[in-house]
């Protein structure tokens, strides 16, 4: 992700997330608290916590996401089809996709 201004702020009801930053800087907001995560940092997000991430700088940032339970792959496949690399993210369509996977969008 390069220069990503931010995802919608969802609340995932049935999923626990762990983000591990591989490269760059990722800004992660958890229930209103901001974490500036650099390479080697992991951030755990319990189910039901409102969260959002972005790349605040011009440098490339990469992170790995681990989800429990592990049946979350279809969500990312659908996002990849809806927003190919280089395609601007349509926030309304992102919310539509998220709602199909037990996310509650919070703005």
mmCIF file of C-alpha atoms in Angstrom:
data_model
loop_
_atom_site.group_PDB
_atom_site.id
_atom_site.type_symbol
_atom_site.label_atom_id
_atom_site.label_comp_id
_atom_site.label_asym_id
_atom_site.label_seq_id
_atom_site.Cartn_x
_atom_site.Cartn_y
_atom_site.Cartn_z
ATOM 1 C CA UNK A 1 0.000 0.000 0.000
ATOM 2 C CA UNK A 2 1.414 3.353 -0.969
ATOM 3 C CA UNK A 3 -0.234 6.603 0.055
ATOM 4 C CA UNK A 4 -3.442 4.837 1.124
ATOM 5 C CA UNK A 5 -5.513 7.478 2.856
ATOM 6 C CA UNK A 6 -7.470 4.991 4.904
ATOM 7 C CA UNK A 7 -9.967 2.218 4.853
ATOM 8 C CA UNK A 8 -13.473 2.614 6.160
ATOM 9 C CA UNK A 9 -13.602 2.115 9.927
ATOM 10 C CA UNK A 10 -15.277 -1.274 10.317
ATOM 11 C CA UNK A 11 -16.162 -3.302 13.349
ATOM 12 C CA UNK A 12 -15.766 -7.032 12.597
ATOM 13 C CA UNK A 13 -18.185 -8.929 14.780
ATOM 14 C CA UNK A 14 -16.923 -12.478 14.426
ATOM 15 C CA UNK A 15 -13.230 -12.032 13.588
ATOM 16 C CA UNK A 16 -10.040 -11.407 15.530
ATOM 17 C CA UNK A 17 -7.256 -9.716 13.550
ATOM 18 C CA UNK A 18 -3.503 -9.475 13.963
ATOM 19 C CA UNK A 19 -1.660 -7.055 11.692
ATOM 20 C CA UNK A 20 2.097 -7.540 11.273
ATOM 21 C CA UNK A 21 3.937 -4.724 9.509
ATOM 22 C CA UNK A 22 6.532 -6.081 7.080
ATOM 23 C CA UNK A 23 7.740 -2.812 5.564
ATOM 24 C CA UNK A 24 7.181 0.911 6.037
ATOM 25 C CA UNK A 25 4.809 2.712 8.377
ATOM 26 C CA UNK A 26 1.153 1.829 8.884
ATOM 27 C CA UNK A 27 -1.160 4.005 10.964
ATOM 28 C CA UNK A 28 -3.717 1.830 12.759
ATOM 29 C CA UNK A 29 -6.630 3.341 14.678
ATOM 30 C CA UNK A 30 -8.252 1.108 17.312
ATOM 31 C CA UNK A 31 -11.371 2.458 19.011
ATOM 32 C CA UNK A 32 -10.059 5.988 18.459
ATOM 33 C CA UNK A 33 -6.475 5.309 19.685
ATOM 34 C CA UNK A 34 -3.759 5.711 17.023
ATOM 35 C CA UNK A 35 -0.795 3.340 16.733
ATOM 36 C CA UNK A 36 2.085 4.190 14.379
ATOM 37 C CA UNK A 37 3.295 0.685 13.480
ATOM 38 C CA UNK A 38 6.682 0.220 11.795
ATOM 39 C CA UNK A 39 8.318 -2.892 10.341
ATOM 40 C CA UNK A 40 8.388 -5.697 12.903
ATOM 41 C CA UNK A 41 5.380 -4.404 14.846
ATOM 42 C CA UNK A 42 2.289 -6.528 15.388
ATOM 43 C CA UNK A 43 -1.092 -5.177 16.474
ATOM 44 C CA UNK A 44 -3.900 -7.399 17.799
ATOM 45 C CA UNK A 45 -7.524 -6.370 17.235
ATOM 46 C CA UNK A 46 -10.193 -8.281 19.176
ATOM 47 C CA UNK A 47 -13.588 -8.995 17.622
ATOM 48 C CA UNK A 48 -15.992 -6.092 17.903
ATOM 49 C CA UNK A 49 -13.315 -3.361 18.008
ATOM 50 C CA UNK A 50 -13.627 -0.510 15.505
ATOM 51 C CA UNK A 51 -10.401 -0.288 13.500
ATOM 52 C CA UNK A 52 -8.934 1.455 10.480
ATOM 53 C CA UNK A 53 -5.529 1.529 8.821
ATOM 54 C CA UNK A 54 -3.685 3.780 6.406
ATOM 55 C CA UNK A 55 -0.258 4.514 4.989
ATOM 56 C CA UNK A 56 0.406 8.110 6.047
ATOM 57 C CA UNK A 57 3.538 8.563 3.937
ATOM 58 C CA UNK A 58 4.724 8.333 0.362
ATOM 59 C CA UNK A 59 6.845 5.219 0.978
ATOM 60 C CA UNK A 60 5.532 1.729 0.331
ATOM 61 C CA UNK A 61 4.087 -0.121 3.309
ATOM 62 C CA UNK A 62 3.291 -3.824 3.476
ATOM 63 C CA UNK A 63 1.578 -5.760 6.211
ATOM 64 C CA UNK A 64 0.299 -9.251 6.782
ATOM 65 C CA UNK A 65 -3.099 -9.874 8.331
ATOM 66 C CA UNK A 66 -3.923 -13.000 10.297
ATOM 67 C CA UNK A 67 -7.619 -13.580 10.958
ATOM 68 C CA UNK A 68 -9.371 -15.973 13.328
ATOM 69 C CA UNK A 69 -11.433 -17.883 12.416
ATOM 70 C CA UNK A 70 -9.573 -18.506 9.190
ATOM 71 C CA UNK A 71 -12.462 -18.448 6.693
ATOM 72 C CA UNK A 72 -11.863 -14.828 5.690
ATOM 73 C CA UNK A 73 -10.145 -15.469 2.356
ATOM 74 C CA UNK A 74 -13.269 -14.870 0.244
ATOM 75 C CA UNK A 75 -13.461 -11.308 1.603
ATOM 76 C CA UNK A 76 -9.980 -10.468 0.315
ATOM 77 C CA UNK A 77 -10.614 -12.205 -2.996
ATOM 78 C CA UNK A 78 -13.718 -10.077 -3.493
ATOM 79 C CA UNK A 79 -11.804 -6.902 -2.575
ATOM 80 C CA UNK A 80 -9.092 -7.830 -5.087
ATOM 81 C CA UNK A 81 -11.677 -8.230 -7.827
ATOM 82 C CA UNK A 82 -13.480 -5.000 -6.944
ATOM 83 C CA UNK A 83 -10.329 -2.896 -6.551
ATOM 84 C CA UNK A 84 -7.425 -4.123 -8.703
ATOM 85 C CA UNK A 85 -4.002 -2.641 -7.899
ATOM 86 C CA UNK A 86 -3.954 1.029 -8.852
ATOM 87 C CA UNK A 87 -7.748 1.373 -8.783
ATOM 88 C CA UNK A 88 -9.164 4.021 -6.422
ATOM 89 C CA UNK A 89 -11.229 2.551 -3.610
ATOM 90 C CA UNK A 90 -14.917 3.397 -3.801
ATOM 91 C CA UNK A 91 -15.819 3.675 -0.108
ATOM 92 C CA UNK A 92 -19.531 2.997 -0.698
ATOM 93 C CA UNK A 93 -18.724 -0.222 -2.556
ATOM 94 C CA UNK A 94 -16.192 -1.158 0.154
ATOM 95 C CA UNK A 95 -18.931 -0.829 2.784
ATOM 96 C CA UNK A 96 -21.245 -2.963 0.631
ATOM 97 C CA UNK A 97 -18.630 -5.741 0.484
ATOM 98 C CA UNK A 98 -17.814 -5.460 4.197
ATOM 99 C CA UNK A 99 -21.453 -5.869 5.194
ATOM 100 C CA UNK A 100 -21.509 -9.260 3.459
ATOM 101 C CA UNK A 101 -18.786 -10.463 5.868
ATOM 102 C CA UNK A 102 -20.265 -9.374 9.232
ATOM 103 C CA UNK A 103 -18.556 -5.993 9.310
ATOM 104 C CA UNK A 104 -20.453 -3.075 10.722
ATOM 105 C CA UNK A 105 -19.155 0.104 9.039
ATOM 106 C CA UNK A 106 -18.550 2.964 11.452
ATOM 107 C CA UNK A 107 -17.867 6.458 10.092
#
